[in-house]
mmCIF file of C-alpha atoms and ligand atoms in Angstrom:
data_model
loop_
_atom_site.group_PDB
_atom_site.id
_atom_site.type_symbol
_atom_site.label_atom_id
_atom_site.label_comp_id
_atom_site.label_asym_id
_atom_site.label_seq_id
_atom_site.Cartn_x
_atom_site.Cartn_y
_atom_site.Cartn_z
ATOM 1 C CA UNK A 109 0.000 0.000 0.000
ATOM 2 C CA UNK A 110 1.548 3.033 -0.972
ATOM 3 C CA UNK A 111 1.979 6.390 1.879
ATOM 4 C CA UNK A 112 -1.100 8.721 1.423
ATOM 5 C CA UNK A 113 0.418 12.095 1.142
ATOM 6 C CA UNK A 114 -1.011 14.720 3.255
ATOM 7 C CA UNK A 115 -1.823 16.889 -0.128
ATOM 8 C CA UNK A 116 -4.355 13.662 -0.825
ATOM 9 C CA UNK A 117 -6.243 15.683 2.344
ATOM 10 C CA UNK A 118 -6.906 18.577 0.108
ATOM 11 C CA UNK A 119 -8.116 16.408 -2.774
ATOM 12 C CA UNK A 120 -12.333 16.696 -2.412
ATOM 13 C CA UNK A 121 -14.539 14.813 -5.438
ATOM 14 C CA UNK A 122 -17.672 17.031 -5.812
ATOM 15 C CA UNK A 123 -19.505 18.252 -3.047
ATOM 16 C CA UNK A 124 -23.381 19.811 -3.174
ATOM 17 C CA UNK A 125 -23.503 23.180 -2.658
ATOM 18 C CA UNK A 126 -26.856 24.098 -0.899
ATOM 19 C CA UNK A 127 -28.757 27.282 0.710
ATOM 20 C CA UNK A 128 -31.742 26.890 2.626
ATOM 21 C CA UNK A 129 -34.108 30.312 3.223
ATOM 22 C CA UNK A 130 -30.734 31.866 3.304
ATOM 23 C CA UNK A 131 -31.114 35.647 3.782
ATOM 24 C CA UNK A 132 -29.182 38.852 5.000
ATOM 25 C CA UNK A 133 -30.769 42.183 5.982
ATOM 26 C CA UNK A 134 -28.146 44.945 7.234
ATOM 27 C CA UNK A 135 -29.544 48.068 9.223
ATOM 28 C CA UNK A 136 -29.853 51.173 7.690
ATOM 29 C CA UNK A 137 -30.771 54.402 10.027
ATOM 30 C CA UNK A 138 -33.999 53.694 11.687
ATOM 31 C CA UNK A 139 -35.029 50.670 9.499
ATOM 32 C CA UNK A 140 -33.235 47.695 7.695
ATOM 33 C CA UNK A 141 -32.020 46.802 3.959
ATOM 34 C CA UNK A 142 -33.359 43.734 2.551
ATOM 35 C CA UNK A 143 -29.691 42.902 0.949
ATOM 36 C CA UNK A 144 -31.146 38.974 0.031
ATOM 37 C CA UNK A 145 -34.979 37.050 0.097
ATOM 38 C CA UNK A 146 -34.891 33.640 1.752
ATOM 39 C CA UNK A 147 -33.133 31.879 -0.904
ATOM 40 C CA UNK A 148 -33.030 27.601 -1.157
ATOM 41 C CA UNK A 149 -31.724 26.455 -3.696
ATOM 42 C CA UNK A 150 -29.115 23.253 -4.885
ATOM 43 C CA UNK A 151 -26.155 24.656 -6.986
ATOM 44 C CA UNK A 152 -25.853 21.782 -9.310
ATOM 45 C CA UNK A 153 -21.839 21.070 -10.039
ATOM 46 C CA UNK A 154 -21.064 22.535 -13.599
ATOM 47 C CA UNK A 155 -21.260 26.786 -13.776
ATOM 48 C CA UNK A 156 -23.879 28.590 -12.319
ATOM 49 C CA UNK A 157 -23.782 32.748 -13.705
ATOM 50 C CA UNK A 158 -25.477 35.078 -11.176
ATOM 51 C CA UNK A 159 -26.800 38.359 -12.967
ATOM 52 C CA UNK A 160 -28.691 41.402 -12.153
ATOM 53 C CA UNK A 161 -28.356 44.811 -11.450
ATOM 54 C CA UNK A 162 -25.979 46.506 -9.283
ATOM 55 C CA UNK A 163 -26.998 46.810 -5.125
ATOM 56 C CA UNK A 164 -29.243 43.745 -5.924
ATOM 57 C CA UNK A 165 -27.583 41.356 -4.087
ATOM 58 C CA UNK A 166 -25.172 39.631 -6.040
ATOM 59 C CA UNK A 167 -21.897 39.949 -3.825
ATOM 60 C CA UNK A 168 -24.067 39.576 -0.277
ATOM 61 C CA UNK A 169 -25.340 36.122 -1.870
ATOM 62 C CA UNK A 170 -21.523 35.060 -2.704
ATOM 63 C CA UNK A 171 -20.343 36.453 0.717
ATOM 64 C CA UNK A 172 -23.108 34.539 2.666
ATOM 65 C CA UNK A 173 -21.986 31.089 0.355
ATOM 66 C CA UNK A 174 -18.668 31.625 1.223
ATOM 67 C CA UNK A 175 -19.161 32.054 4.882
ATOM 68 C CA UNK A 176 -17.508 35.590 4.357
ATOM 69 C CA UNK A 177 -20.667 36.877 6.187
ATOM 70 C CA UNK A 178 -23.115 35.815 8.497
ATOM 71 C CA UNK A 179 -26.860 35.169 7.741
ATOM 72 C CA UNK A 180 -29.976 36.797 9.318
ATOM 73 C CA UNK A 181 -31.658 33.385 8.837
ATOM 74 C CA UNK A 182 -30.903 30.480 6.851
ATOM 75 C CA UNK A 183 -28.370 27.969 6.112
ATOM 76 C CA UNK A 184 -25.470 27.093 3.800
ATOM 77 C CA UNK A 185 -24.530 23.768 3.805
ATOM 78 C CA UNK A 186 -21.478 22.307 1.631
ATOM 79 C CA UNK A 187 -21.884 18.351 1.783
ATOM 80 C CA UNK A 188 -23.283 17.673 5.277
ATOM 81 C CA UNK A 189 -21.460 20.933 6.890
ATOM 82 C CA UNK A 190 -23.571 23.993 7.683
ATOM 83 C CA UNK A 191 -20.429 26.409 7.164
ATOM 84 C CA UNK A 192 -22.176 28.971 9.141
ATOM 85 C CA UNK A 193 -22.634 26.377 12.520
ATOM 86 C CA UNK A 194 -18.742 26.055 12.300
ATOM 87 C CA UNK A 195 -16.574 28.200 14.503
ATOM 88 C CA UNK A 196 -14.419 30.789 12.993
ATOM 89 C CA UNK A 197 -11.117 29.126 13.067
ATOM 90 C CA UNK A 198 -13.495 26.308 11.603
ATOM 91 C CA UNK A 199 -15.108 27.993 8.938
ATOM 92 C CA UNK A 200 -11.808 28.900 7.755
ATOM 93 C CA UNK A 201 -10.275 25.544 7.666
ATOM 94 C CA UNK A 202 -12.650 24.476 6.075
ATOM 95 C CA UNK A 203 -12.913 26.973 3.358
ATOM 96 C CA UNK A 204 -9.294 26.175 2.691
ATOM 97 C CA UNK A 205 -10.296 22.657 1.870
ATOM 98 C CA UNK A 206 -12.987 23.343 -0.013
ATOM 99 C CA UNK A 207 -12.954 26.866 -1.749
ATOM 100 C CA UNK A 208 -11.486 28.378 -4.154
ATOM 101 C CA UNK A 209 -11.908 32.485 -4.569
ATOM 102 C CA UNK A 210 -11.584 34.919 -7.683
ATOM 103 C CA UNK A 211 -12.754 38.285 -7.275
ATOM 104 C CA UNK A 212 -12.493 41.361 -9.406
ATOM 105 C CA UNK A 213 -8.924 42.963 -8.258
ATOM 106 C CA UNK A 214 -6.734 39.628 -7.630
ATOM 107 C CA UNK A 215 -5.652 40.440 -4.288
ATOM 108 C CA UNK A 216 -2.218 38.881 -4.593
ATOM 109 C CA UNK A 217 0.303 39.903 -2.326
ATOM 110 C CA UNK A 218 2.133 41.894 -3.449
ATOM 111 C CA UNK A 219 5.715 41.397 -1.858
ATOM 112 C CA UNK A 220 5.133 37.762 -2.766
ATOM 113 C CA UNK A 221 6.022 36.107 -6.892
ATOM 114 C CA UNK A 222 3.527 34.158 -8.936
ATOM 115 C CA UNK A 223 5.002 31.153 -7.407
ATOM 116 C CA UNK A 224 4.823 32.033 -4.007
ATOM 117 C CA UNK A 225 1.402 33.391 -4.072
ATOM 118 C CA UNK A 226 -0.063 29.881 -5.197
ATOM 119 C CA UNK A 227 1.725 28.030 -2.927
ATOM 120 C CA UNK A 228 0.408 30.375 -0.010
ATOM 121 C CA UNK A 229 -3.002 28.166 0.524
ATOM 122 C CA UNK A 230 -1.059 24.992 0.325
ATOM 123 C CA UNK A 231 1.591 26.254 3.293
ATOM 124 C CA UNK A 232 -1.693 27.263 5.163
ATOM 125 C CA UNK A 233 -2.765 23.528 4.586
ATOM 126 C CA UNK A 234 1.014 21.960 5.339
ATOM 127 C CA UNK A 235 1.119 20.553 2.702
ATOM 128 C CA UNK A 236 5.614 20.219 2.487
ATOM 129 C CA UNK A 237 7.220 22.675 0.434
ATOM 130 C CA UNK A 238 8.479 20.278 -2.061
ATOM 131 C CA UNK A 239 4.989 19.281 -3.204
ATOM 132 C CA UNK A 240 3.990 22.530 -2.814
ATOM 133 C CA UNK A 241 6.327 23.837 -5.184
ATOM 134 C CA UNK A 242 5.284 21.381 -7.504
ATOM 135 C CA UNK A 243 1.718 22.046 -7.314
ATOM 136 C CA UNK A 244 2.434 25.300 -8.005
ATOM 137 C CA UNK A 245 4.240 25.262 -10.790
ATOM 138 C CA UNK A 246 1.848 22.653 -12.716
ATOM 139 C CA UNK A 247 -1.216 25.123 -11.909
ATOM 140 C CA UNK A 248 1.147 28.286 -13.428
ATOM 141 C CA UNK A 249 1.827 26.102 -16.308
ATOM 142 C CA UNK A 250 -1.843 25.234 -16.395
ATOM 143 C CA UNK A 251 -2.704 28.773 -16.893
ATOM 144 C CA UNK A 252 -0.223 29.730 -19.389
ATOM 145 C CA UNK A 253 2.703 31.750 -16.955
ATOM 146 C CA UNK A 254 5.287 29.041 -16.989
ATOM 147 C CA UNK A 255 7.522 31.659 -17.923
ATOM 148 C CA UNK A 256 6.195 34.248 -15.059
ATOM 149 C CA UNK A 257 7.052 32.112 -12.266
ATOM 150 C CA UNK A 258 9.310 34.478 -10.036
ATOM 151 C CA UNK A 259 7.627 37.468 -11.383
ATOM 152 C CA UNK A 260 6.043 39.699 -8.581
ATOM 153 C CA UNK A 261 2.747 40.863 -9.317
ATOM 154 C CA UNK A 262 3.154 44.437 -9.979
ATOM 155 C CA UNK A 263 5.609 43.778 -13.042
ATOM 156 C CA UNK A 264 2.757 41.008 -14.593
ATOM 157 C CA UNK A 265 0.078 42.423 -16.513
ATOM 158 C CA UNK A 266 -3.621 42.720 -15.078
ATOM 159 C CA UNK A 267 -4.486 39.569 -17.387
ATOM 160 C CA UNK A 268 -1.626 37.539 -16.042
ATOM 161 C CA UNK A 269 -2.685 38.516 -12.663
ATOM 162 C CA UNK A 270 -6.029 37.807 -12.406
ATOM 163 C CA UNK A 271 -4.316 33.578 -14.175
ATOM 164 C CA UNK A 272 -1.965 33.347 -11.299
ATOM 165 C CA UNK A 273 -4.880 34.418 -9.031
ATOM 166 C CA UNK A 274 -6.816 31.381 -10.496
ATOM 167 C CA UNK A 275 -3.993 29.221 -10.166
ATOM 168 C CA UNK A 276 -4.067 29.977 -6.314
ATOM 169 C CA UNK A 277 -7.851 29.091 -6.273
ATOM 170 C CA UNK A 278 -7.280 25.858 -8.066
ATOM 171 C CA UNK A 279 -4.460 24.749 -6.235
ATOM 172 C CA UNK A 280 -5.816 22.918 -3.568
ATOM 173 C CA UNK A 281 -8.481 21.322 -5.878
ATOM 174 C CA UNK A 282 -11.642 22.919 -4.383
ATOM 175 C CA UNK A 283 -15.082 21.664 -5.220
ATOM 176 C CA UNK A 284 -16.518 25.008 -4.866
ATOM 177 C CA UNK A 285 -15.366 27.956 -6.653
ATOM 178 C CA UNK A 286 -16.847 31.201 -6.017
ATOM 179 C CA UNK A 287 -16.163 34.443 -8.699
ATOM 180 C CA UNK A 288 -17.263 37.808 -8.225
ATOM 181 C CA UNK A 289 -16.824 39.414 -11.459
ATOM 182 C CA UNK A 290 -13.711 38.104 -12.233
ATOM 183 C CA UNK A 291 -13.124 39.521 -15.689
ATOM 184 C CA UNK A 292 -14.471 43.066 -15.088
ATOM 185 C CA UNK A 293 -11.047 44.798 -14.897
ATOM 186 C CA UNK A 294 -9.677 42.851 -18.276
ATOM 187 C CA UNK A 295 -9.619 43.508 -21.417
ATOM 188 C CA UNK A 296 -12.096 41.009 -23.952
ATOM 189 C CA UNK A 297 -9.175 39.119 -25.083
ATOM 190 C CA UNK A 298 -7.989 38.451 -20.862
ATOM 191 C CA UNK A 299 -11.299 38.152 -20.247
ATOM 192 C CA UNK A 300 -11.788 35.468 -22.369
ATOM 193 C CA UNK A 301 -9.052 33.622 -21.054
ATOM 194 C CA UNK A 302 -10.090 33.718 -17.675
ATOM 195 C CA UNK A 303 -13.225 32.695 -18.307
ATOM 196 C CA UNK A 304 -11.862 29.424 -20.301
ATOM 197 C CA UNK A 305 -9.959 28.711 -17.447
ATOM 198 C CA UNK A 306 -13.249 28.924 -15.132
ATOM 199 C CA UNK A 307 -15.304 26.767 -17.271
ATOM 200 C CA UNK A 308 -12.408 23.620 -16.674
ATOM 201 C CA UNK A 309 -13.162 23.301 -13.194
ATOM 202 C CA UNK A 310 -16.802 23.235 -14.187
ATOM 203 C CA UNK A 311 -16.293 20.420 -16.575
ATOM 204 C CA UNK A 312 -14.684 18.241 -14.137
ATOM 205 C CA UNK A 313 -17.778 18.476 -12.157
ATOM 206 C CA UNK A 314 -17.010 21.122 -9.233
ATOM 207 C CA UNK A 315 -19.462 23.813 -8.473
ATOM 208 C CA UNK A 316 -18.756 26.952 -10.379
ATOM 209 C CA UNK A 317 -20.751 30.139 -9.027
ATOM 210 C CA UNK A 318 -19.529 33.175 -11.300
ATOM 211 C CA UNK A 319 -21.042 36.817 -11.187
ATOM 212 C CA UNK A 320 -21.065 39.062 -14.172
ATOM 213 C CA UNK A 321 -23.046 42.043 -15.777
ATOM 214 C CA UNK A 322 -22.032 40.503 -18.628
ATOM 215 C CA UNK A 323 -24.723 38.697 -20.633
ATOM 216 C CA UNK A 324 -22.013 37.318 -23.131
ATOM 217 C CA UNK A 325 -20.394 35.494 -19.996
ATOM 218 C CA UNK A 326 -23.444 34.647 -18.681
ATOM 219 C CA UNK A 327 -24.510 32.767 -21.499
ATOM 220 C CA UNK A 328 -21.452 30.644 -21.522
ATOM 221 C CA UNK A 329 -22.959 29.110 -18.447
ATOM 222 C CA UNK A 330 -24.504 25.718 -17.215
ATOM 223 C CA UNK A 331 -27.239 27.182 -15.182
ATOM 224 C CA UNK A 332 -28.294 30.925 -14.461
ATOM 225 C CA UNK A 333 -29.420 32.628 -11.681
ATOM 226 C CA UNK A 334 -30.902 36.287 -11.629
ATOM 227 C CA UNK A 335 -31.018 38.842 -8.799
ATOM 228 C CA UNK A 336 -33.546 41.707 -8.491
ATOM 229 C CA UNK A 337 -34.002 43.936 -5.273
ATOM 230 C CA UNK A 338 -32.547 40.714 -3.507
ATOM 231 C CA UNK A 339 -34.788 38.299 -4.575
ATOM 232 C CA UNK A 340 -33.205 35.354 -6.714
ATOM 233 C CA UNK A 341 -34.718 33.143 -9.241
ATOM 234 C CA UNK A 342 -33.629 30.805 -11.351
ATOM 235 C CA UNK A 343 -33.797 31.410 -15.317
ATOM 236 C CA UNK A 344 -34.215 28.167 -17.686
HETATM 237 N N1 ATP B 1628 -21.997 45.583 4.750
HETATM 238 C C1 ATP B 1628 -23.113 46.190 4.332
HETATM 239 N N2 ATP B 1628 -23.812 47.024 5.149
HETATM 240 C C2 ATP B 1628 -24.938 47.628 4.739
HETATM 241 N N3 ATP B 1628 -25.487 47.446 3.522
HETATM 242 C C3 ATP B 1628 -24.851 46.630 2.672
HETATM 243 C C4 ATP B 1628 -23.641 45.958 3.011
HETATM 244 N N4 ATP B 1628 -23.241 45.203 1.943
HETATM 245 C C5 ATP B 1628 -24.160 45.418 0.993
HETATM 246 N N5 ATP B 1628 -25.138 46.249 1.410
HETATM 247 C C6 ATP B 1628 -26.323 46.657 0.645
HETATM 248 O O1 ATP B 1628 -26.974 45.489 0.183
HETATM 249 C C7 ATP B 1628 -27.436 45.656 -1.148
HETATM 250 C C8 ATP B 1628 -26.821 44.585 -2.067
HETATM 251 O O2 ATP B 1628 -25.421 44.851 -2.220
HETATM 252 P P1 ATP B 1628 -24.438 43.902 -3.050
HETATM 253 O O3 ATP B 1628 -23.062 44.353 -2.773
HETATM 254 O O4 ATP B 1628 -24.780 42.501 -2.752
HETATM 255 O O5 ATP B 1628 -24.862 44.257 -4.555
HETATM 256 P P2 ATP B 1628 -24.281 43.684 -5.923
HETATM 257 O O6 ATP B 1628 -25.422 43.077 -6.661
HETATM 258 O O7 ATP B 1628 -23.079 42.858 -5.686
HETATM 259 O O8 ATP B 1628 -23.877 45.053 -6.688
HETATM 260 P P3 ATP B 1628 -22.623 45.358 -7.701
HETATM 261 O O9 ATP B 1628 -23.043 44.818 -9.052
HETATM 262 O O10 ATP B 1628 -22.565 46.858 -7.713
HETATM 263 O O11 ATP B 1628 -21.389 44.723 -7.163
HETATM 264 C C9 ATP B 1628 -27.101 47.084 -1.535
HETATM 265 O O12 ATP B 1628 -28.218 47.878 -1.292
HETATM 266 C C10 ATP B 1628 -25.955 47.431 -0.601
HETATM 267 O O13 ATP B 1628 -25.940 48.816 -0.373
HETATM 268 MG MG1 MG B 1629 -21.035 43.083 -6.133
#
């Protein structure tokens, strides 16, 4: 029987991605804005697009899925787990296992290079810096920056960020991967490429939640979802 390396921790099949009435009102003066309705739904694996108007609710959905925020009411359970039950120090564990993130800026750090910024989650994990480096450099190879490797971010372009940003959310093989307009600072050519490299993950059966104003990007999605005034529904 051969040793099961401790990256083999980090390597999660598909996982259902689920809300029940899941809602979030913030205060506002004297009275309270309705940010998201109660919400259930099952986030089948493939690419779910998330579209509607800005203030209507699209980042305070992905916040809530992501356990970046808490609920007024509701639940958000990935697998069996109800990530909002789970402590802090849980809830982030967790996510590490199981989440990848893309947002609009990339948000890598900036004293860090392309290399070292991918390899961040997997340190966070323990996964031994070896394999780590490895994994790394397959995932930068994966998304075209073989050649960008030491590269810190401010001398990469805003394109080759935002590909060593996905590398770093792929890395630890997540089943859920959650985009908030990830192409909206990038030119159409960049933002094509990004959006290539979200539809893989989506093909190999994770859970893909991406938000755009973009009906073009939309449309290059397995399922869609629309928000209005907070209120989702889904669109066939
Ligand atoms: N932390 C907060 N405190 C108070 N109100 C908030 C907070 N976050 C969001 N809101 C409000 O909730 C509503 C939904 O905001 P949200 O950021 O989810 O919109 P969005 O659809 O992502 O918009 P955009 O397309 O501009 O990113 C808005 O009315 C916003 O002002
Ligand atoms: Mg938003």
């Amino acid at each position: 029987m051969s040793a099961v390396s401790p990256s083999a921790l980090l390597v999660t099949s598909s996982i259902q991605l689920q809300t029940e009435a899941l809602s979030r009102t913030y205060p506002s003066g004297d009275g309270q804005i309705t940010a998201l309705r109660p919400f259930s739904h099952t986030f089948a694996a493939g690419m779910t697009s998330v579209v509607g108007p800005s203030g209507s609710g699209k980042s305070t959905l992905l916040n809530l899925l992501a356990g970046f925020d808490t609920p007024s009411s509701g639940a958000v359970r990935v697998g069996d787990t109800d990530i909002h039950s789970l402590s802090e120090a849980g809830r982030a564990d967790f996510r590490l296992k199981h989440y990848g993130f893309v947002f609009q800026s990339h948000n890598l750090v900036a004293i860090l290079s392309a290399q070292e910024n991918v390899e961040f989650p997997l340190m966070l994990a323990g996964v031994p810096p070896r394999e780590r480096r490895e994994r790394a450099r397959a995932l930068l190879s994966q998304v075209g920056l073989e050649g960008r490797t030491h590269h810190l971010p401010s001398h990469l372009s805003g394109g080759e960020a935002q590909r060593v940003a996905i590398a770093r959310a792929l890395v630890g093989n997540p089943a859920v991967l959650l985009a908030d307009e990830p192409t909206g600072n990038l030119d159409t050519r960049s933002g094509e490429i990004i959006l290539e490299l979200l539809t893989r993950p989506a093909r190999e059966g994770k859970t893909v939640v991406l938000i755009t104003h973009d009906a073009d990007v939309a449309a290059l999605a397995d399922h869609h979802l629309r928000v209005r005034d907070g209120e989702v529904t889904v669109e066939r």
